[in-house]
mmCIF file of C-alpha atoms in Angstrom:
data_model
loop_
_atom_site.group_PDB
_atom_site.id
_atom_site.type_symbol
_atom_site.label_atom_id
_atom_site.label_comp_id
_atom_site.label_asym_id
_atom_site.label_seq_id
_atom_site.Cartn_x
_atom_site.Cartn_y
_atom_site.Cartn_z
ATOM 1 C CA MET A 1 47.112 115.479 15.517
ATOM 2 C CA VAL A 2 43.920 116.614 17.182
ATOM 3 C CA PHE A 3 43.891 116.700 20.975
ATOM 4 C CA ASP A 4 40.941 114.609 22.126
ATOM 5 C CA VAL A 5 40.115 112.119 24.860
ATOM 6 C CA SER A 6 42.085 109.240 23.347
ATOM 7 C CA VAL A 7 45.238 111.353 23.053
ATOM 8 C CA ALA A 8 44.834 112.507 26.666
ATOM 9 C CA LEU A 9 44.411 108.936 27.896
ATOM 10 C CA THR A 10 47.434 107.835 25.907
ATOM 11 C CA TRP A 11 49.544 110.507 27.586
ATOM 12 C CA VAL A 12 48.151 109.582 30.990
ATOM 13 C CA LEU A 13 49.083 105.935 30.424
ATOM 14 C CA PHE A 14 52.568 106.804 29.202
ATOM 15 C CA LEU A 15 53.297 109.293 31.979
ATOM 16 C CA ALA A 16 51.885 106.895 34.593
ATOM 17 C CA LEU A 17 54.478 104.297 33.588
ATOM 18 C CA PHE A 18 57.233 106.438 35.137
ATOM 19 C CA PRO A 19 55.975 106.479 38.762
ATOM 20 C CA MET A 20 54.698 102.905 38.506
ATOM 21 C CA ALA A 21 58.110 101.631 37.420
ATOM 22 C CA PHE A 22 59.757 103.669 40.172
ATOM 23 C CA PHE A 23 57.487 102.332 42.926
ATOM 24 C CA TRP A 24 57.731 98.756 41.686
ATOM 25 C CA TRP A 25 61.541 98.877 41.614
ATOM 26 C CA ARG A 26 61.583 100.578 45.021
ATOM 27 C CA ARG A 27 59.437 97.807 46.510
ATOM 28 C CA ALA A 28 61.737 95.174 45.035
ATOM 29 C CA TYR A 29 64.759 97.051 46.409
ATOM 30 C CA ARG A 30 63.211 97.202 49.883
ATOM 31 C CA ILE A 31 62.462 93.494 49.844
ATOM 32 C CA VAL A 32 65.728 92.220 48.366
ATOM 33 C CA ILE A 33 68.327 94.673 49.686
ATOM 34 C CA LYS A 34 66.852 96.166 52.854
ATOM 35 C CA ARG A 35 65.025 92.972 53.878
ATOM 36 C CA ASP A 36 61.893 95.004 54.682
ATOM 37 C CA PHE A 37 58.945 92.624 54.474
ATOM 38 C CA SER A 38 56.277 95.081 55.649
ATOM 39 C CA GLU A 39 54.663 95.300 52.181
ATOM 40 C CA VAL A 40 54.871 91.620 51.246
ATOM 41 C CA ALA A 41 51.683 89.721 50.361
ATOM 42 C CA LEU A 42 49.309 92.203 51.959
ATOM 43 C CA LYS A 43 45.649 91.395 52.425
ATOM 44 C CA ARG A 44 43.600 94.391 53.512
ATOM 45 C CA GLY A 45 46.816 96.070 54.638
ATOM 46 C CA VAL A 46 47.900 93.214 56.916
ATOM 47 C CA SER A 47 51.071 91.193 56.423
ATOM 48 C CA PRO A 48 50.957 87.393 56.634
ATOM 49 C CA ALA A 49 52.299 85.482 59.626
ATOM 50 C CA HIS A 50 55.634 84.745 57.894
ATOM 51 C CA PRO A 51 56.168 87.369 55.174
ATOM 52 C CA GLU A 52 59.754 86.268 54.514
ATOM 53 C CA LYS A 53 58.333 83.077 53.011
ATOM 54 C CA PHE A 54 56.557 85.060 50.287
ATOM 55 C CA ALA A 55 59.197 87.794 49.828
ATOM 56 C CA PRO A 56 60.995 86.202 46.833
ATOM 57 C CA TYR A 57 57.724 85.951 44.918
ATOM 58 C CA GLU A 58 56.736 89.520 45.708
ATOM 59 C CA ALA A 59 60.205 90.764 44.722
ATOM 60 C CA ALA A 60 60.063 88.820 41.446
ATOM 61 C CA ILE A 61 56.619 90.209 40.608
ATOM 62 C CA ASN A 62 57.812 93.775 41.222
ATOM 63 C CA MET A 63 61.120 93.344 39.376
ATOM 64 C CA ILE A 64 59.520 91.799 36.304
ATOM 65 C CA ALA A 65 56.764 94.410 36.130
ATOM 66 C CA GLY A 66 59.252 97.234 36.710
ATOM 67 C CA ALA A 67 61.599 95.909 34.037
ATOM 68 C CA ILE A 68 58.801 95.625 31.491
ATOM 69 C CA ALA A 69 57.650 99.167 32.287
ATOM 70 C CA VAL A 70 61.168 100.557 31.857
ATOM 71 C CA VAL A 71 61.632 98.684 28.570
ATOM 72 C CA VAL A 72 58.308 100.025 27.273
ATOM 73 C CA ILE A 73 59.276 103.577 28.270
ATOM 74 C CA VAL A 74 62.647 103.320 26.534
ATOM 75 C CA PHE A 75 61.228 101.713 23.395
ATOM 76 C CA VAL A 76 58.463 104.321 23.105
ATOM 77 C CA LEU A 77 60.979 107.138 23.477
ATOM 78 C CA LEU A 78 63.194 105.528 20.829
ATOM 79 C CA GLY A 79 60.218 104.974 18.516
ATOM 80 C CA ARG A 80 60.634 101.190 18.431
ATOM 81 C CA LEU A 81 57.038 100.366 19.437
ATOM 82 C CA ASP A 82 53.889 101.504 17.725
ATOM 83 C CA TYR A 83 50.867 102.689 19.676
ATOM 84 C CA ASP A 84 48.953 99.403 19.694
ATOM 85 C CA ALA A 85 51.964 97.386 20.825
ATOM 86 C CA TRP A 86 53.127 99.561 23.711
ATOM 87 C CA THR A 87 49.633 100.202 25.081
ATOM 88 C CA ALA A 88 48.903 96.467 24.991
ATOM 89 C CA ILE A 89 52.170 95.622 26.731
ATOM 90 C CA ALA A 90 51.773 98.353 29.341
ATOM 91 C CA GLY A 91 48.139 97.567 30.075
ATOM 92 C CA SER A 92 48.739 93.832 30.281
ATOM 93 C CA THR A 93 51.693 94.363 32.598
ATOM 94 C CA ILE A 94 49.674 96.543 34.964
ATOM 95 C CA TRP A 95 46.771 94.108 35.121
ATOM 96 C CA CYS A 96 48.995 91.033 35.467
ATOM 97 C CA LYS A 97 50.929 92.657 38.314
ATOM 98 C CA PHE A 98 47.744 93.545 40.170
ATOM 99 C CA PHE A 99 46.376 90.032 39.707
ATOM 100 C CA ALA A 100 49.663 88.426 40.757
ATOM 101 C CA ASN A 101 49.804 90.554 43.916
ATOM 102 C CA PHE A 102 46.176 89.719 44.667
ATOM 103 C CA ILE A 103 46.791 85.989 44.216
ATOM 104 C CA LEU A 104 49.946 86.085 46.345
ATOM 105 C CA GLY A 105 48.159 87.999 49.092
ATOM 106 C CA ARG A 106 45.305 85.498 49.147
ATOM 107 C CA HIS A 107 47.701 82.559 49.109
ATOM 108 C CA ALA A 108 49.686 84.019 52.033
ATOM 109 C CA HIS A 109 46.509 84.448 54.109
ATOM 110 C CA PRO A 110 44.739 81.085 54.049
ATOM 111 C CA PRO A 111 41.144 81.034 55.225
ATOM 112 C CA ALA A 112 40.583 80.312 58.885
ATOM 113 C CA PRO A 113 39.454 76.776 59.644
ATOM 114 C CA LYS A 114 35.720 76.436 60.207
ATOM 115 C CA LYS A 115 34.546 75.640 63.684
#
């Protein structure tokens, strides 16, 4: 195996799954167990008027994404997934989580009525 840019990016993606899964599970833990809604449905760093309304959706997004990341990590370490499969799953999970958080944040902050 020759060390080149694609190998480096593969390692970056794989090693980045560890902190991402940790932070996603930690956010879900804070929402579900600690009832901390300070990071729920943020839009430009601001919480919505009633974040507890959107907390179950935010927790579900984080739990699902964290679970998929952990499963990918375990399966890669066990050799159960080939390169194309695990990179596709990991990349799709990251993008879907970002889009889901973006959509939830925009839904929680409706546009102000026009005057």
